[in-house]
XYZ file of C-alpha atoms in Angstrom:
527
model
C -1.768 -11.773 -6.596
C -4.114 -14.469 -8.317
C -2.736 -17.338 -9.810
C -3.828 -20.640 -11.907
C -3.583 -23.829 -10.690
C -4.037 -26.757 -12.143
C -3.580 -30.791 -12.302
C -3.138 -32.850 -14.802
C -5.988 -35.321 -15.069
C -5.876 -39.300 -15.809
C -9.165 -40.543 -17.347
C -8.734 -43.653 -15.155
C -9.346 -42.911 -11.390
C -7.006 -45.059 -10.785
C -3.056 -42.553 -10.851
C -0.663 -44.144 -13.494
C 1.437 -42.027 -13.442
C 3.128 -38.622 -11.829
C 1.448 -35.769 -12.483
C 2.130 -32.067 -12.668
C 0.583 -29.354 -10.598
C 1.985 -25.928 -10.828
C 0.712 -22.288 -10.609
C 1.300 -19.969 -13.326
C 0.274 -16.236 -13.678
C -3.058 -15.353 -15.477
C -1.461 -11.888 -16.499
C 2.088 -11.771 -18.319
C 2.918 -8.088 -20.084
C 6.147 -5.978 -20.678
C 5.537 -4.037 -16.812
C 6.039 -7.902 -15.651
C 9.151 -9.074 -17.861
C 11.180 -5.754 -17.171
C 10.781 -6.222 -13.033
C 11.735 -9.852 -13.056
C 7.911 -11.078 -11.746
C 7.661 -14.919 -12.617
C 5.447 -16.284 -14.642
C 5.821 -19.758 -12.836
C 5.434 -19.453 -9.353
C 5.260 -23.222 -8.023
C 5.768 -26.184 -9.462
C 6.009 -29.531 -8.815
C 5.940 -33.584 -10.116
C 3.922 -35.531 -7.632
C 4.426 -39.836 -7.703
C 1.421 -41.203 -6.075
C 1.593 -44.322 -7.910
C 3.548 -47.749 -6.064
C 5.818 -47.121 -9.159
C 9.352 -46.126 -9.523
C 10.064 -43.739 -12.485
C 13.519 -42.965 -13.603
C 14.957 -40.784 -16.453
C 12.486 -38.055 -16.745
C 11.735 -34.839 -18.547
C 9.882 -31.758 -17.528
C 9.762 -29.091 -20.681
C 8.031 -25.596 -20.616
C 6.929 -24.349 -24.054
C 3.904 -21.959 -25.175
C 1.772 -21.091 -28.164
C 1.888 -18.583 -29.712
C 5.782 -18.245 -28.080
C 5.832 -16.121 -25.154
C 8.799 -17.559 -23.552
C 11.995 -18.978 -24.046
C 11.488 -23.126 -23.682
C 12.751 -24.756 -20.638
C 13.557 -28.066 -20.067
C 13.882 -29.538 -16.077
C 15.355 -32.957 -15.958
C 14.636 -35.187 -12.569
C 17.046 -38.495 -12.373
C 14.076 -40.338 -10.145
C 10.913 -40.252 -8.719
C 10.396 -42.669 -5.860
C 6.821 -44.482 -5.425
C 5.161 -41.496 -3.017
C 7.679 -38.692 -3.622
C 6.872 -34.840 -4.511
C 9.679 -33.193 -6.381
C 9.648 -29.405 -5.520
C 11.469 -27.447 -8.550
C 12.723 -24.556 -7.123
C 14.592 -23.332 -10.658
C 11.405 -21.154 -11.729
C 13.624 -18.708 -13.801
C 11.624 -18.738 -17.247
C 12.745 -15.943 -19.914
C 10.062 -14.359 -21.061
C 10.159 -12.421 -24.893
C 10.756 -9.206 -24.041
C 11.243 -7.875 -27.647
C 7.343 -9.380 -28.408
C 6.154 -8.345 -25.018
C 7.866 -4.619 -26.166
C 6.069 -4.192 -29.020
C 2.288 -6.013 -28.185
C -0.479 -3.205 -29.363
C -2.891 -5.672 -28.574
C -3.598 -8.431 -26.073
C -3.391 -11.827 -26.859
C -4.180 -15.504 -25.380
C -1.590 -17.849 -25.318
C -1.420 -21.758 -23.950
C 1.667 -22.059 -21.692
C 2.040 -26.385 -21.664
C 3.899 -28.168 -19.449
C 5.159 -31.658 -20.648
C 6.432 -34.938 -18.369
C 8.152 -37.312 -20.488
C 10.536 -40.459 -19.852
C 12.262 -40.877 -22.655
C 9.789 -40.489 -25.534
C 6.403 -41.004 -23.673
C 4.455 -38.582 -22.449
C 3.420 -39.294 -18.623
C 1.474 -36.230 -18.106
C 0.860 -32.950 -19.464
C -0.726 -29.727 -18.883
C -2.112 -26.219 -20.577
C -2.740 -23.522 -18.836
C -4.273 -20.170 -20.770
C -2.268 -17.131 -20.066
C -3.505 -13.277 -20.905
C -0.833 -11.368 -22.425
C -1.159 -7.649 -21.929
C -0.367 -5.058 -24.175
C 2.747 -2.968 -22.988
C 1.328 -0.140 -21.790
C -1.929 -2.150 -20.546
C -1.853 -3.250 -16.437
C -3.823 -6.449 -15.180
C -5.689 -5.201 -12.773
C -5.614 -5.768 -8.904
C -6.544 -9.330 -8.841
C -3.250 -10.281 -11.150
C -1.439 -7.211 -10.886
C -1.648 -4.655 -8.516
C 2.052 -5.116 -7.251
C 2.686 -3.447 -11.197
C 0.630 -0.671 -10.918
C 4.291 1.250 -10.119
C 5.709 0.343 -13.312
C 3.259 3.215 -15.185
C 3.836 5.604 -12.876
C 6.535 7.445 -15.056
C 8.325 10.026 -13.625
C 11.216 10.598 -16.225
C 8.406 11.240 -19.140
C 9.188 14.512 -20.429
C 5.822 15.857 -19.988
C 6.394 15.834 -16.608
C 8.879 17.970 -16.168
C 7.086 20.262 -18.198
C 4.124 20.373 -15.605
C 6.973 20.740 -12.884
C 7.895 23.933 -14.536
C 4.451 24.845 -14.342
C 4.272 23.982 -10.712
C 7.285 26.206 -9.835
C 5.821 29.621 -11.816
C 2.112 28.535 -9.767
C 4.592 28.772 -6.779
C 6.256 32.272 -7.825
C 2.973 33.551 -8.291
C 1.906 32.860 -5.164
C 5.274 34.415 -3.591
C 6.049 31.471 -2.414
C 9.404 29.767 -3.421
C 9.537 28.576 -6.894
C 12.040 25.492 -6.050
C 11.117 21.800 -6.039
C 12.622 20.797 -3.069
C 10.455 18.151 -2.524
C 11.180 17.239 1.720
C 13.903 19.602 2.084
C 12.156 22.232 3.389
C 11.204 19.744 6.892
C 7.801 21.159 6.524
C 4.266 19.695 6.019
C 2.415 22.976 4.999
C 5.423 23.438 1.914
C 4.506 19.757 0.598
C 1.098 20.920 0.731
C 1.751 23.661 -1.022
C 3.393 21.678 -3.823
C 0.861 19.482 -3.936
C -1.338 22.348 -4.333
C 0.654 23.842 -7.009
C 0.447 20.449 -9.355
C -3.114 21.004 -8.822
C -2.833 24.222 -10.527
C -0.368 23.199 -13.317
C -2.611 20.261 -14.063
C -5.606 22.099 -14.131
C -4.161 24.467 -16.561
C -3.453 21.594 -19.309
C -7.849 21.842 -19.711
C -7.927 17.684 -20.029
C -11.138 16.217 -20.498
C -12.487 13.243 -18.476
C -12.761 9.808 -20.172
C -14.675 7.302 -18.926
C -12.667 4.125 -17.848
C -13.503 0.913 -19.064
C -15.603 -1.355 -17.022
C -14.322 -3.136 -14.324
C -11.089 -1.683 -14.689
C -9.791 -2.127 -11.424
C -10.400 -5.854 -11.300
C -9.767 -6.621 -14.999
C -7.277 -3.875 -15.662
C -6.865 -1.131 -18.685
C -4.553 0.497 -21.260
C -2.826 3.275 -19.538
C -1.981 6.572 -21.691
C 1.949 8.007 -20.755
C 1.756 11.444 -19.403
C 3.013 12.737 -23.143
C 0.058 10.869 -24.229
C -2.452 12.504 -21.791
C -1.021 15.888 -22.576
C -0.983 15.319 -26.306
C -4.540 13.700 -26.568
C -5.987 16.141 -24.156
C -7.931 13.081 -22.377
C -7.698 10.895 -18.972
C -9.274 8.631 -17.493
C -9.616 8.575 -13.410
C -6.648 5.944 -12.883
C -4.713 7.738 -15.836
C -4.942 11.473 -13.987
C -4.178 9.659 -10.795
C -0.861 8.231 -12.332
C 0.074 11.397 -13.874
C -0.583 13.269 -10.023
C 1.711 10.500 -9.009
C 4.553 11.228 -11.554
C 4.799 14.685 -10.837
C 4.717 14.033 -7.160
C 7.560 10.871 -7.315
C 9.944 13.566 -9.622
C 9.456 16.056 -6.956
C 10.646 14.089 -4.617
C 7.825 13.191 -2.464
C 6.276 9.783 -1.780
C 3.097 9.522 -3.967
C 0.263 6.795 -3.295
C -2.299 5.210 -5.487
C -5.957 4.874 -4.258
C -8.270 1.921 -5.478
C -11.881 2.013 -4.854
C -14.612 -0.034 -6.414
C -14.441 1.047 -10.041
C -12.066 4.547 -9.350
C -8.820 5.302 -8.694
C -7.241 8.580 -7.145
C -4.171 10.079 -5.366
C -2.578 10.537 -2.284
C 1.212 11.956 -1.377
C 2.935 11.550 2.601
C 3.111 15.189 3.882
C 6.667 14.174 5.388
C 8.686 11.175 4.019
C 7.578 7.949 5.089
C 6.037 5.042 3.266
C 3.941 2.083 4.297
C 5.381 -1.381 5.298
C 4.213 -2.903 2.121
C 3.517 -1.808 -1.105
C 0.119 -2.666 -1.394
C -2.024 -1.953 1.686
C -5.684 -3.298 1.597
C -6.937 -1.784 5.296
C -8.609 1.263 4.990
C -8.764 1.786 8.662
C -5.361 2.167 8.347
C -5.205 4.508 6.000
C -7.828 6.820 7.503
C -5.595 7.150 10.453
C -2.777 8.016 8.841
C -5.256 10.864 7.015
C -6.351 11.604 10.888
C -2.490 11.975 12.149
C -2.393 14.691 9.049
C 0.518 12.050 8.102
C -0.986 12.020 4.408
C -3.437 13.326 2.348
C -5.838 11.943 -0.543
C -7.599 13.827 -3.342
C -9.870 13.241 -6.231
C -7.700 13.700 -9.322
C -10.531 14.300 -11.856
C -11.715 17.192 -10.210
C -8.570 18.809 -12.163
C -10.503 17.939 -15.587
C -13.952 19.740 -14.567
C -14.910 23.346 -15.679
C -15.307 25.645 -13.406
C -11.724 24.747 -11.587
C -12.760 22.922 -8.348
C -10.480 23.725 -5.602
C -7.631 21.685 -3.900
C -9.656 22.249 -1.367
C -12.658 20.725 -2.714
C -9.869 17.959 -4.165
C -9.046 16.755 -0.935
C -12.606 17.124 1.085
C -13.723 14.788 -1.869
C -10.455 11.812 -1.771
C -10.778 11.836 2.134
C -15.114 10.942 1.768
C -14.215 8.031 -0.654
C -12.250 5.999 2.203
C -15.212 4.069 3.428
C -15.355 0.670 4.463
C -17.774 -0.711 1.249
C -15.960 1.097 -1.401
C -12.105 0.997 -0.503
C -10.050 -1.891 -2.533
C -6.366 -1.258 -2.192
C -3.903 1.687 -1.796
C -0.119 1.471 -3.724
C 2.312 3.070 -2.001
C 4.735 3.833 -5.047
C 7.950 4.935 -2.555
C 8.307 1.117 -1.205
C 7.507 -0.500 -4.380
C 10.634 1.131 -5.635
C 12.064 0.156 -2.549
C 10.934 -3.712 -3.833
C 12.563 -2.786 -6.686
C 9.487 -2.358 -9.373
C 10.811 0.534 -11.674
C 8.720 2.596 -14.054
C 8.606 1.511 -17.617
C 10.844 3.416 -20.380
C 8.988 6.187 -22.189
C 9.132 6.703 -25.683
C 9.771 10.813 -25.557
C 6.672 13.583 -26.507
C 5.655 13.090 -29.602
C 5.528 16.142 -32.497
C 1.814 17.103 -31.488
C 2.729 16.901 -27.469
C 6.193 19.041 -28.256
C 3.968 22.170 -29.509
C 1.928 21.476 -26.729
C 4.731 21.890 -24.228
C 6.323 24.914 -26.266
C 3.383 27.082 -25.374
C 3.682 29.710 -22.988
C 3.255 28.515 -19.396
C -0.151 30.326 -18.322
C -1.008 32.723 -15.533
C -2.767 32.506 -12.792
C -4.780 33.137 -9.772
C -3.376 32.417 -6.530
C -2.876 29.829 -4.491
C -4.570 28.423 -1.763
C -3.219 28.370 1.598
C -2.236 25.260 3.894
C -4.273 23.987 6.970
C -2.811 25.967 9.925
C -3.029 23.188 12.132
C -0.857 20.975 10.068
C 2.019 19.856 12.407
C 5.525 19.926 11.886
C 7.982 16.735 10.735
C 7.788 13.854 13.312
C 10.475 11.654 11.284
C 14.131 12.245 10.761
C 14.989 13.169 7.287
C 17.202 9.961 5.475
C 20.852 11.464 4.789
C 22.821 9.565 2.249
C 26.077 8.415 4.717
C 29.525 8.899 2.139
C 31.883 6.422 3.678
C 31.298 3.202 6.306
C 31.377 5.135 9.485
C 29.220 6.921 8.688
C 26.894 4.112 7.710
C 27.575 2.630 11.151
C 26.800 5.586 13.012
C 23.372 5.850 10.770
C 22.307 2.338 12.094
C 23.590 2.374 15.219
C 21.109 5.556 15.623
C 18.335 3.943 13.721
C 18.385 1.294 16.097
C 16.566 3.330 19.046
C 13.864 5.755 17.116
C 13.767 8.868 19.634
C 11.278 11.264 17.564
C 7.425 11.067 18.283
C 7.389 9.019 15.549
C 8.148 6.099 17.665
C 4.960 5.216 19.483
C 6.226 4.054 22.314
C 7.879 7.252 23.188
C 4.156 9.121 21.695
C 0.611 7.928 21.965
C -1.663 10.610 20.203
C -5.014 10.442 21.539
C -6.545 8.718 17.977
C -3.255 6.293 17.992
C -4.428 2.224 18.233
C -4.597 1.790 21.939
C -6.928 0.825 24.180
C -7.512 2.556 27.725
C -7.571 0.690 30.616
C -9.075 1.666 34.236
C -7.639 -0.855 36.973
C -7.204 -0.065 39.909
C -4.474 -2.675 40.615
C -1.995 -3.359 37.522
C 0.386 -5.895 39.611
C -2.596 -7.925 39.914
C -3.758 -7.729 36.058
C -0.067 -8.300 35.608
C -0.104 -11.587 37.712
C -3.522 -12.726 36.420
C -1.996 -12.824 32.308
C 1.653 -14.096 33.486
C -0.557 -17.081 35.337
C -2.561 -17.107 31.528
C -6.025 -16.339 32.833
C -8.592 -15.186 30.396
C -9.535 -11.332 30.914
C -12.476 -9.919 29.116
C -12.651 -6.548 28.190
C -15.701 -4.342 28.541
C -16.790 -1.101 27.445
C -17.370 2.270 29.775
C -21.706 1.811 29.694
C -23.626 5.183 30.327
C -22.793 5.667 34.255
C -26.469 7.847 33.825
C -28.644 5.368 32.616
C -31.928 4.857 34.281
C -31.780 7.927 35.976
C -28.871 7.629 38.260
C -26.870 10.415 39.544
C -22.693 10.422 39.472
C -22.612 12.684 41.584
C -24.658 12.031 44.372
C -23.469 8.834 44.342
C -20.059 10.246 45.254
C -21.509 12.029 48.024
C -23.232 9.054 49.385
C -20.650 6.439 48.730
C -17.110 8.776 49.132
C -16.209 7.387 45.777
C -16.737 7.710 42.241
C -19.752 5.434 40.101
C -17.162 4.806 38.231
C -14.167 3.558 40.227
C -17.019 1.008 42.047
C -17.973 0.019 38.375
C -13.989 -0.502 37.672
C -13.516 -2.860 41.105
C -16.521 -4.859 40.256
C -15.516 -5.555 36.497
C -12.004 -6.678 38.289
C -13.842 -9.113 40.639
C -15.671 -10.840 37.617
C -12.356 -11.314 35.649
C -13.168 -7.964 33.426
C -11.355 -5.221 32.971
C -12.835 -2.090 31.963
C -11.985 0.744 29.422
C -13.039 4.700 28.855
C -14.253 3.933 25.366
C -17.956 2.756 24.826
C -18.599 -0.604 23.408
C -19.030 0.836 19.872
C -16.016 2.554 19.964
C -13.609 -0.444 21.632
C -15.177 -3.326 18.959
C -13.951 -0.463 16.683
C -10.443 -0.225 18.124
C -9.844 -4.338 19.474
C -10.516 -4.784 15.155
C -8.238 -2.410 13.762
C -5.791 -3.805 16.715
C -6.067 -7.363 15.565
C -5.080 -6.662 11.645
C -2.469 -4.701 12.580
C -0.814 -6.849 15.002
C -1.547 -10.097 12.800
C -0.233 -7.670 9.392
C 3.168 -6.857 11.441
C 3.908 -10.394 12.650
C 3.091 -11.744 8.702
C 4.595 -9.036 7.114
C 7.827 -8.423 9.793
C 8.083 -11.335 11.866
C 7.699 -8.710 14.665
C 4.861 -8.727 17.630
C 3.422 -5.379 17.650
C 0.737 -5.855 20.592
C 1.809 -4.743 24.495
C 0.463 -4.259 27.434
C 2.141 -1.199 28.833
C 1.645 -0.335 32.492
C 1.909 3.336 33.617
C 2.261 6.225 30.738
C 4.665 9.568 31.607
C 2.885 12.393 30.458
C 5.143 14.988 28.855
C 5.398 18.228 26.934
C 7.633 19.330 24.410
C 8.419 22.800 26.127
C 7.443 24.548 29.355
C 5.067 27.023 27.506
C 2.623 23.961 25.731
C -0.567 23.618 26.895
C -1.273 20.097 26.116
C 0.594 17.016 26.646
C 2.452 15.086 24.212
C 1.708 11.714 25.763
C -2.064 11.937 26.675
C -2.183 8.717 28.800
């Protein structure tokens, strides 16, 4: 999240007294108030003057009043010193924040005093949103959760519609969100919002410009349904609440100047709410872990597909486009909760009493969809039970646990050496190992195979041996394709040691090649 920061200035360039810095949020609006995001988020009195100062005052105030006023006294301030205030708890106006229709500028000043005399002082210009208006990434994107709103009433209204779509289809009309332990039923949900959203005949809007950087007023879904109209990050939203009140883990896509959907095919979430890697996303889409679609699509005539939905979310994850993706289940889990709704409306209530329209069929799921690879969460009712849940938690034994399964497009690297005690010794003794690419063993016209017959060995075991004798160490991926792996390796391994204090990267010596019964045909573990 972006921040202002600022110093207070003397004219002189020689310090007279302390000064302020702090950092203060550019964005303040109602989403931020009700989930308890400061608006100050350092602050500090710096003394770089030879002077003593005693008896001082540090007050908070704004104009036009945003806030409540705070005042911070410090007792002394030693010639040299930094004073780190760690009380940053400032009350914002929630009744004015509430009620904004509009956004407004206003100067949030910080004052240093001793006794009556001002020492230092700074303003810093703050944007206040409207309510139901989000910042934007750049201030914001943390908040994007707070207008996803599953408990609007429209919603459940589409979830009706989603059940009958189901019905139709003779496929069970519940919502059972993950019950069912089955990827191809959550696609068929997801398939079946599809449907019930189509059915509503919205209309496209264009959103404003910029949007994803500089943020937007967001419609409720009563508003959508009552005004007919949404914009690309306003469909994906309403996608999302239908998805989050079914019970399944929704995600928010951000590309340059768009915004569409995704939902996890079995529950899981990312580590972080926000997630800024697409690489990492587009593996999870490989794995058949997730899947993304373009939410305006439901707003065109001629009913594009789900289909067509999801071949068109899954194109827009590319490297020059992708900004951020929300993952809505673990900003709950951070505790961001979805703003209050104000109820449908007169207009949006005859909307909603019409009769639920009929259909064509659904589509069917992706045969080659695999089954869950996580363990369901059960609620434990008394502290044994809670013990017994951690205790089991603390060794994951499904193939979720990568350790246990390496899937042929997981992040690893394949190594060919011929002697693994001596790689072993060479990185416990901290030697530098390089590692190289497979080249094309048939370049310039050579022949693998006779040189087996001449040599009794492979071209590429004598390639391996030599790389070992130069300090290299060879892998079966080309050099494209390894530069391609050793970068997503590196982000991941430096995102899981920032993010979880955990290391992440291993060397891991031998692989046991499994199958899950007698009768499969491939392995579970392919290396």
């Amino acid at each position: 999240m972006s921040s202002s920061s600022t110093l207070s200035e003397e004219s002189d360039s020689i310090v007279k007294a302390p000064f302020i810095y702090s950092t203060i949020s550019p964005k303040v609006g109602f989403a931020s108030q009700q989930n308890s995001v400061p608006l100050v988020r350092e602050l500090t009195v710096v003394n770089e003057t030879d002077v003593p100062f005693e008896n001082l005052k540090l007050t908070l105030s704004s104009k036009p009043a945003i806030l409540e006023g705070k005042t911070w006294h410090l007792s002394q301030l030693k010639p040299g010193a930094v004073s780190y205030i760690s009380d940053r708890n400032v009350s914002l106006d929630g009744q004015l924040l509430g009620e904004l229709t509009e956004s407004l500028t206003s100067q949030v000043i910080l004052t240093l005093y001793q006794e009556d005399e001002v020492l230092s002082e700074q303003q810093v210009e703050v944007e206040v949103l409207a309510k139901n208006q989000w910042g934007g990434i750049g201030s914001m994107a943390e908040l994007l959760p707070a207008f996803c709103m599953p408990n609007d009433p429209a919603v459940d209204h589409l979830l009706k519609a989603t059940s009958e779509a189901l019905r139709r289809s003779q496929q069970a009309g519940s919502i059972d969100g993950y019950q069912s332990k089955s990827r191809k039923r959550v696609w068929q949900l997801c398939a079946a919002a599809w449907f019930a959203v189509q059915e509503q005949n919205l209309s496209y809007a264009l959103p404003p410009a910029s949007f994803g950087n500089e943020g937007q007023k967001i419609r409720t879904p009563s508003r959508t349904l009552e005004g007919g109209v949404a914009t690309c990050l306003e469909t994906a939203l309403l996608f999302a609440a239908i998805f989050e009140q079914a019970n399944l883990n929704p995600l928010i896509v951000l590309t340059e100047g768009h915004a569409f959907v995704g939902v996890w095919l079995q529950p899981q979430e990312f580590p972080q709410p926000v997630v800024d890697d697409v690489s990492t996303v587009r593996t999870r889409l490989e794995l058949k872990e997730l899947i993304v679609f373009e939410t305006t699509l439901a707003t065109k005539e001629g009913r594009p597909s789900f289909s067509q939905a999801l071949a068109s979310g899954a194109a827009q994850l590319t490297d020059e486009d992708f900004q951020a993706v929300i993952d809505i289940r673990r900003s709950r889990l951070r505790q961001i909760r979805p703003l209050s709704s104000n109820g449908l409306s007169p207009l949006a209530r005859e909307r909603e009493a019409l009769p639920l329209p009929v259909g064509g069929e659904l589509e069917v799921p992706p045969a080659d969809l695999p089954s869950f690879d996580v363990e369901m969460d059960v609620q434990p009712e008394t502290a044994s039970d809670r013990l017994d849940q951690w205790q089991r938690k603390l060794l994951d034994l499904t193939t979720r646990n990568r350790l246990l399964h390496v899937p042929e497009r997981a992040k690893v690297i394949p190594l060919l050496c011929e002697d693994p005690a001596v790689l072993e010794d060479q990185l416990a003794a901290g030697d530098k190992i390089r590692l190289r690419g497979m080249p094309d063993l048939e370049a310039g016209g050579r022949d693998s195979e006779l040189y087996r017959e001449q040599n009794n060995e492979s071209l590429q075991v004598a390639l391996t041996r030599e790389c070992a004798e130069r300090g290299e160490i060879l892998s079966s991926l080309d050099e494209k394709k390894l530069d391609t792996r050793l970068t997503e390796i590196y982000r991941q391994s430096k995102t899981d040691l920032k993010e979880g204090g955990a290391n992440t990267l291993f060397l891991a010596l031998g692989f046991l090649r499994w199958k899950k019964t007698p009768d499969d045909t491939e392995f579970v573990v392919p290396r």
